[in-house]
mmCIF file of C-alpha atoms in Angstrom:
data_model
loop_
_atom_site.group_PDB
_atom_site.id
_atom_site.type_symbol
_atom_site.label_atom_id
_atom_site.label_comp_id
_atom_site.label_asym_id
_atom_site.label_seq_id
_atom_site.Cartn_x
_atom_site.Cartn_y
_atom_site.Cartn_z
ATOM 1 C CA MET J 1 -14.358 -6.861 -55.406
ATOM 2 C CA ALA J 2 -11.543 -9.408 -55.687
ATOM 3 C CA LYS J 3 -9.045 -6.573 -56.087
ATOM 4 C CA ILE J 4 -10.214 -5.049 -52.781
ATOM 5 C CA HIS J 5 -9.800 -8.409 -50.998
ATOM 6 C CA LYS J 6 -6.275 -8.826 -52.397
ATOM 7 C CA THR J 7 -5.344 -5.295 -51.355
ATOM 8 C CA LEU J 8 -6.822 -5.813 -47.904
ATOM 9 C CA ALA J 9 -5.012 -9.156 -47.505
ATOM 10 C CA PHE J 10 -1.757 -7.506 -48.591
ATOM 11 C CA LEU J 11 -2.172 -4.653 -46.081
ATOM 12 C CA ILE J 12 -2.953 -7.085 -43.262
ATOM 13 C CA SER J 13 0.141 -9.141 -44.152
ATOM 14 C CA VAL J 14 2.333 -6.033 -44.096
ATOM 15 C CA MET J 15 0.910 -4.991 -40.719
ATOM 16 C CA ILE J 16 1.574 -8.441 -39.244
ATOM 17 C CA ILE J 17 5.144 -8.511 -40.548
ATOM 18 C CA CYS J 18 5.825 -5.007 -39.197
ATOM 19 C CA SER J 19 4.343 -5.934 -35.818
ATOM 20 C CA VAL J 20 6.566 -9.011 -35.564
ATOM 21 C CA GLU J 21 9.652 -6.963 -36.454
ATOM 22 C CA ILE J 22 8.815 -4.322 -33.853
ATOM 23 C CA LEU J 23 8.308 -6.986 -31.181
ATOM 24 C CA ALA J 24 11.563 -8.684 -32.156
ATOM 25 C CA LYS J 25 13.477 -5.399 -31.872
ATOM 26 C CA LYS J 26 12.135 -4.519 -28.409
ATOM 27 C CA SER J 27 14.768 -5.212 -25.804
ATOM 28 C CA ARG J 28 13.967 -7.278 -22.780
ATOM 29 C CA ARG J 29 13.313 -5.397 -19.563
ATOM 30 C CA PRO J 30 15.903 -5.945 -16.828
ATOM 31 C CA ILE J 31 14.802 -7.454 -13.544
ATOM 32 C CA SER J 32 13.639 -4.778 -11.100
ATOM 33 C CA ASP J 33 14.801 -4.330 -7.513
ATOM 34 C CA ILE J 34 11.334 -5.350 -6.334
ATOM 35 C CA GLU J 35 11.481 -8.565 -8.379
ATOM 36 C CA ILE J 36 14.937 -9.319 -6.972
ATOM 37 C CA ARG J 37 13.687 -8.758 -3.421
ATOM 38 C CA GLU J 38 10.628 -10.983 -3.997
ATOM 39 C CA LYS J 39 12.705 -13.744 -5.561
ATOM 40 C CA LYS J 40 15.234 -13.562 -2.703
ATOM 41 C CA GLN J 41 12.414 -13.892 -0.145
ATOM 42 C CA SER J 42 11.254 -16.981 -2.022
ATOM 43 C CA CYS J 43 14.811 -18.347 -1.839
ATOM 44 C CA TYR J 44 14.928 -17.730 1.922
ATOM 45 C CA ALA J 45 11.628 -19.612 2.279
ATOM 46 C CA ASP J 46 13.015 -22.562 0.289
ATOM 47 C CA ILE J 47 16.123 -22.585 2.483
ATOM 48 C CA GLU J 48 13.994 -22.580 5.649
ATOM 49 C CA LEU J 49 11.986 -25.500 4.269
ATOM 50 C CA GLY J 50 15.237 -27.418 3.839
ATOM 51 C CA TYR J 51 15.218 -27.590 0.042
ATOM 52 C CA TRP J 52 18.828 -26.399 -0.067
ATOM 53 C CA GLY J 53 20.094 -28.802 2.602
ATOM 54 C CA SER J 54 21.032 -28.414 6.233
ATOM 55 C CA GLU J 55 24.319 -26.656 5.394
ATOM 56 C CA CYS J 56 22.339 -23.625 4.221
ATOM 57 C CA LYS J 57 20.633 -23.399 7.613
ATOM 58 C CA SER J 58 23.831 -23.733 9.657
ATOM 59 C CA SER J 59 24.441 -19.966 9.999
ATOM 60 C CA MET J 60 23.204 -16.609 8.755
ATOM 61 C CA VAL J 61 26.141 -16.268 6.363
ATOM 62 C CA ALA J 62 25.591 -19.788 4.991
ATOM 63 C CA LYS J 63 21.925 -18.897 4.483
ATOM 64 C CA GLU J 64 22.898 -15.689 2.664
ATOM 65 C CA ASN J 65 25.362 -17.512 0.385
ATOM 66 C CA CYS J 66 22.705 -20.109 -0.438
ATOM 67 C CA ALA J 67 20.125 -17.379 -1.099
ATOM 68 C CA LEU J 68 22.527 -15.640 -3.487
ATOM 69 C CA LYS J 69 23.168 -18.945 -5.263
ATOM 70 C CA CYS J 70 19.406 -19.599 -5.436
ATOM 71 C CA LEU J 71 18.724 -16.104 -6.758
ATOM 72 C CA SER J 72 21.191 -16.396 -9.642
ATOM 73 C CA PRO J 73 23.532 -19.391 -9.875
ATOM 74 C CA THR J 74 25.424 -17.777 -12.762
ATOM 75 C CA CYS J 75 26.036 -14.478 -10.956
ATOM 76 C CA TYR J 76 26.911 -16.297 -7.725
ATOM 77 C CA GLU J 77 29.492 -18.341 -9.611
ATOM 78 C CA LEU J 78 30.999 -15.231 -11.193
ATOM 79 C CA ILE J 79 31.020 -12.996 -8.093
ATOM 80 C CA TYR J 80 31.014 -15.080 -4.904
ATOM 81 C CA GLU J 81 31.866 -18.731 -5.560
ATOM 82 C CA SER J 82 35.649 -18.350 -5.374
ATOM 83 C CA ASP J 83 35.376 -16.230 -2.193
ATOM 84 C CA PRO J 84 32.003 -16.697 -0.410
ATOM 85 C CA LEU J 85 30.752 -14.209 2.151
ATOM 86 C CA GLU J 86 32.192 -14.724 5.628
ATOM 87 C CA GLU J 87 30.683 -14.135 9.070
ATOM 88 C CA GLY J 88 30.221 -10.416 9.710
ATOM 89 C CA GLU J 89 31.356 -9.408 6.213
ATOM 90 C CA ARG J 90 29.507 -6.624 4.410
ATOM 91 C CA ASP J 91 30.879 -6.486 0.893
ATOM 92 C CA TYR J 92 29.123 -3.581 -0.799
ATOM 93 C CA VAL J 93 31.353 -3.718 -3.885
ATOM 94 C CA ARG J 94 30.570 -7.343 -4.691
ATOM 95 C CA SER J 95 26.937 -6.790 -3.744
ATOM 96 C CA GLY J 96 26.736 -4.081 -6.401
ATOM 97 C CA GLU J 97 28.539 -6.293 -8.917
ATOM 98 C CA TYR J 98 26.111 -9.125 -8.197
ATOM 99 C CA LYS J 99 23.088 -6.870 -8.672
ATOM 100 C CA TYR J 100 24.552 -5.471 -11.906
ATOM 101 C CA CYS J 101 25.200 -9.035 -13.079
ATOM 102 C CA MET J 102 21.563 -9.929 -12.470
ATOM 103 C CA HIS J 103 20.352 -6.902 -14.425
ATOM 104 C CA ARG J 104 22.689 -7.645 -17.334
ATOM 105 C CA LEU J 105 21.964 -11.369 -17.300
ATOM 106 C CA ASP J 106 18.254 -10.665 -17.483
ATOM 107 C CA LEU J 107 18.808 -8.750 -20.730
ATOM 108 C CA LEU J 108 20.763 -11.511 -22.461
ATOM 109 C CA PRO J 109 19.019 -13.894 -24.836
ATOM 110 C CA LEU J 110 18.510 -17.352 -23.322
ATOM 111 C CA LYS J 111 20.873 -18.904 -25.894
ATOM 112 C CA THR J 112 23.721 -16.688 -24.633
ATOM 113 C CA ILE J 113 22.993 -17.496 -20.972
ATOM 114 C CA SER J 114 23.333 -21.227 -21.613
ATOM 115 C CA GLN J 115 26.818 -20.592 -23.028
ATOM 116 C CA LEU J 116 28.084 -18.876 -19.840
#
């Protein structure tokens, strides 16, 4: 009877270890377009409530720049900070780069993100 308990305990231990390894190997899922849209709407709401200061409410382009910064400060810094959007500008190239940055950033381990 003791031999059965030891064997059972061993099998359970192996299953737990294998489960942990499988979970550790699974890659993180990138942020979806829907999640980005929802988060951006939340940023717009925060801007309207004044959480980002009056500068962010001064114009539509200022609001958009603040929303992009709210959505992902790291990606905003990399893509837009040196050359923010201007009135009437539609920059599809940088918009795509920003979105790609968000997808890639979402896949990085948190330790790596803090080093950026």
